[in-house]
PDB file of C-alpha atoms in Angstrom:
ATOM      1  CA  UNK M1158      85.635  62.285 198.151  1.00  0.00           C
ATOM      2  CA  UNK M1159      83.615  59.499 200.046  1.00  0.00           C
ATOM      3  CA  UNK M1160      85.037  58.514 203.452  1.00  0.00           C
ATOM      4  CA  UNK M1161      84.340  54.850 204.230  1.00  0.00           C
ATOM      5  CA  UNK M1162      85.219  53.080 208.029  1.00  0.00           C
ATOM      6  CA  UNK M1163      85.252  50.307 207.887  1.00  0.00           C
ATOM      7  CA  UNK M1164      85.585  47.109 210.423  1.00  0.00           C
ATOM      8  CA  UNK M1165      85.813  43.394 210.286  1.00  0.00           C
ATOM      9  CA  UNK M1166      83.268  41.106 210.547  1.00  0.00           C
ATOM     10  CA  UNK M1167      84.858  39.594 214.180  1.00  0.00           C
ATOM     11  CA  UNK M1168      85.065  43.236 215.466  1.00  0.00           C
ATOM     12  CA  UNK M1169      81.459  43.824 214.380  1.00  0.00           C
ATOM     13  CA  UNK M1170      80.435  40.717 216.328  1.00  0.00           C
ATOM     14  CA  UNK M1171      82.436  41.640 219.827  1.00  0.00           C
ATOM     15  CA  UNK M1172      80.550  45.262 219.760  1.00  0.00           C
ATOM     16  CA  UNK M1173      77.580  43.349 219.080  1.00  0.00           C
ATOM     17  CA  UNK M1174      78.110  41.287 222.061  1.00  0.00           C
ATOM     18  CA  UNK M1175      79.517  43.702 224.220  1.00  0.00           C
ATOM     19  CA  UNK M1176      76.518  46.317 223.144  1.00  0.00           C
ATOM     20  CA  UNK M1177      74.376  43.249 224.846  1.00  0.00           C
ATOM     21  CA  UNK M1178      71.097  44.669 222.611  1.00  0.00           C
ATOM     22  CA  UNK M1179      68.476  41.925 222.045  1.00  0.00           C
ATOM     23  CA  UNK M1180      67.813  42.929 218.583  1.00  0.00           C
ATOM     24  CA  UNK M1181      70.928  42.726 217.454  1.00  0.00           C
ATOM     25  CA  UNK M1182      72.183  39.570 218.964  1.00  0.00           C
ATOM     26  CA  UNK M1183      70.911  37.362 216.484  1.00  0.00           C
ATOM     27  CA  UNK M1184      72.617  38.731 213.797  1.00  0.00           C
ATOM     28  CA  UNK M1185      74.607  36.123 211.887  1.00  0.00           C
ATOM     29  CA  UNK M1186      78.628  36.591 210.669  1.00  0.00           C
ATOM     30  CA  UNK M1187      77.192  35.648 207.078  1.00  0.00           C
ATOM     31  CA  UNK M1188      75.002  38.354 206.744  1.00  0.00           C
ATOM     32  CA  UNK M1189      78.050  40.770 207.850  1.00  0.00           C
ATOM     33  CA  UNK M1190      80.048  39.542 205.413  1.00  0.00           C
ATOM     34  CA  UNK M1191      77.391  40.096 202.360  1.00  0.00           C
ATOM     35  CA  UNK M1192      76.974  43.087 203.334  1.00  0.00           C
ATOM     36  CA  UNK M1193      80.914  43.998 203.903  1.00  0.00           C
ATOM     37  CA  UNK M1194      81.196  42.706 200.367  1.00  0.00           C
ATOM     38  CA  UNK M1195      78.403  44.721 199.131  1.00  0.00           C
ATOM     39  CA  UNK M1196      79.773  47.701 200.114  1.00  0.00           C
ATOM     40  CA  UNK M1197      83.215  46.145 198.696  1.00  0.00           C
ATOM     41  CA  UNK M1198      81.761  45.801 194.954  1.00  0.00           C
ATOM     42  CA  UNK M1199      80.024  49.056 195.134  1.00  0.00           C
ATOM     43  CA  UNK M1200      83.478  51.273 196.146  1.00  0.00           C
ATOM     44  CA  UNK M1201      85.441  48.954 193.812  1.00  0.00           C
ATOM     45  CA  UNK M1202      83.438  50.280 191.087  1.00  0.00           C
ATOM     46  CA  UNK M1203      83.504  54.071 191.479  1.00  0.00           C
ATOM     47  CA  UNK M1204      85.547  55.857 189.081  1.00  0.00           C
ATOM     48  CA  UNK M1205      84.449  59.234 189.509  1.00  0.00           C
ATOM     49  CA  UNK M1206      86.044  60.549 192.871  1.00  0.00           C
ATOM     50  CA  UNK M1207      88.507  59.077 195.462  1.00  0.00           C
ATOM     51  CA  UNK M1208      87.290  56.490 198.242  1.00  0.00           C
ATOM     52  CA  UNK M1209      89.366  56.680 201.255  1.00  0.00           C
ATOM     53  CA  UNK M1210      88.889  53.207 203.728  1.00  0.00           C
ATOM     54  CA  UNK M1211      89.982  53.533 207.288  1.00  0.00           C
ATOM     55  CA  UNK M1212      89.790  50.357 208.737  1.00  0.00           C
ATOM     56  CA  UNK M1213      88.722  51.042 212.287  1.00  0.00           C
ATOM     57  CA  UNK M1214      89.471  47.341 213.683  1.00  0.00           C
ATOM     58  CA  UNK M1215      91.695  48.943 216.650  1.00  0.00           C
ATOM     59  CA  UNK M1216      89.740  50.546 219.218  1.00  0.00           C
ATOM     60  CA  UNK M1217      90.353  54.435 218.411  1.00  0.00           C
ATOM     61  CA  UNK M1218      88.659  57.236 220.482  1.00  0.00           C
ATOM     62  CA  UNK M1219      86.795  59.425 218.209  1.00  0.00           C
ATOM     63  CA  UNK M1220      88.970  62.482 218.346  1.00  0.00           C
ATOM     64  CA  UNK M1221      92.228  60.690 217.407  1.00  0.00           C
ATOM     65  CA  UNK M1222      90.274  59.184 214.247  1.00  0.00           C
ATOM     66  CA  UNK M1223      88.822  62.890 212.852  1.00  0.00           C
ATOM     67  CA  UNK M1224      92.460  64.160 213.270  1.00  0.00           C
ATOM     68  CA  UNK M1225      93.542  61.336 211.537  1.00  0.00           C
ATOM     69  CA  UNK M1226      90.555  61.508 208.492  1.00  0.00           C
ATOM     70  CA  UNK M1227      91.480  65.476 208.680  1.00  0.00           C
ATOM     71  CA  UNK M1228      95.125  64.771 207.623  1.00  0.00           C
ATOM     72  CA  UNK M1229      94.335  62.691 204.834  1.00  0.00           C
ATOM     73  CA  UNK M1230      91.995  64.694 203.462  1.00  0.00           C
ATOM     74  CA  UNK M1231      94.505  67.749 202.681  1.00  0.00           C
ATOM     75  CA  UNK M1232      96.446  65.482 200.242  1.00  0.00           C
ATOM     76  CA  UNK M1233      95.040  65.336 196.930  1.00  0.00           C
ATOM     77  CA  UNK M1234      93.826  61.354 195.680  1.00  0.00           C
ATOM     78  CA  UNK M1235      93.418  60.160 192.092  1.00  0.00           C
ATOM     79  CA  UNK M1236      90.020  58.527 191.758  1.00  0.00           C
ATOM     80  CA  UNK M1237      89.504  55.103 192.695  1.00  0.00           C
ATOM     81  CA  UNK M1238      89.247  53.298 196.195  1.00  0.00           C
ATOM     82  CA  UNK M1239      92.232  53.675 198.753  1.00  0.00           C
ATOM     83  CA  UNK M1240      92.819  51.456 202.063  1.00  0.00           C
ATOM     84  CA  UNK M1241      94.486  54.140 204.533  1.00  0.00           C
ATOM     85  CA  UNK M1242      96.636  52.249 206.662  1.00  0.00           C
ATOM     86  CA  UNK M1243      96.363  53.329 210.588  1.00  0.00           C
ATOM     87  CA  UNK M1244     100.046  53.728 210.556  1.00  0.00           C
ATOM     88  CA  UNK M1245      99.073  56.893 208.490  1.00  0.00           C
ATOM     89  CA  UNK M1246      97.161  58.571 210.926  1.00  0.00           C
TER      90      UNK M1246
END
């Protein structure tokens, strides 16, 4: 099973802006999106064992989300790529 979090490119921008790091404040909403589709293509194409994607676009605290990624990982998933919906956790 792969676990994937995921978040959107706008919530990847505010951390970057509220993280306030030089380094990263040049980084441009284009290059987040190649690389969110990237990673898009790649899990699309894996056959061989279930892909679970939280999208984390809701502020969580940590705890709550490992409950959450503990529950879902006692059910058993046909291979492929899965969006979990946070109404699941």
């Amino acid at each position: 099973i792969i676990v994937y979090l995921s978040k959107s490119v706008e919530v990847l921008q505010r951390n970057i802006q509220k993280r306030g790091r030089t380094y990263e404040l040049n980084i441009e909403s284009k290059y987040l999106q190649n690389v969110e589709h990237q990673y898009q293509n790649y899990f699309n194409s894996i056959d061989y064992c279930p892909v679970l994607q939280f999208n984390l676009n809701d502020d969580q605290e940590l705890e709550t989300l490992v409950i959450a990624i503990k529950n879902v990982l006692e059910k058993d998933w046909q291979n492929g790529i899965h969006l979990i919906p946070s109404y699941k956790y």
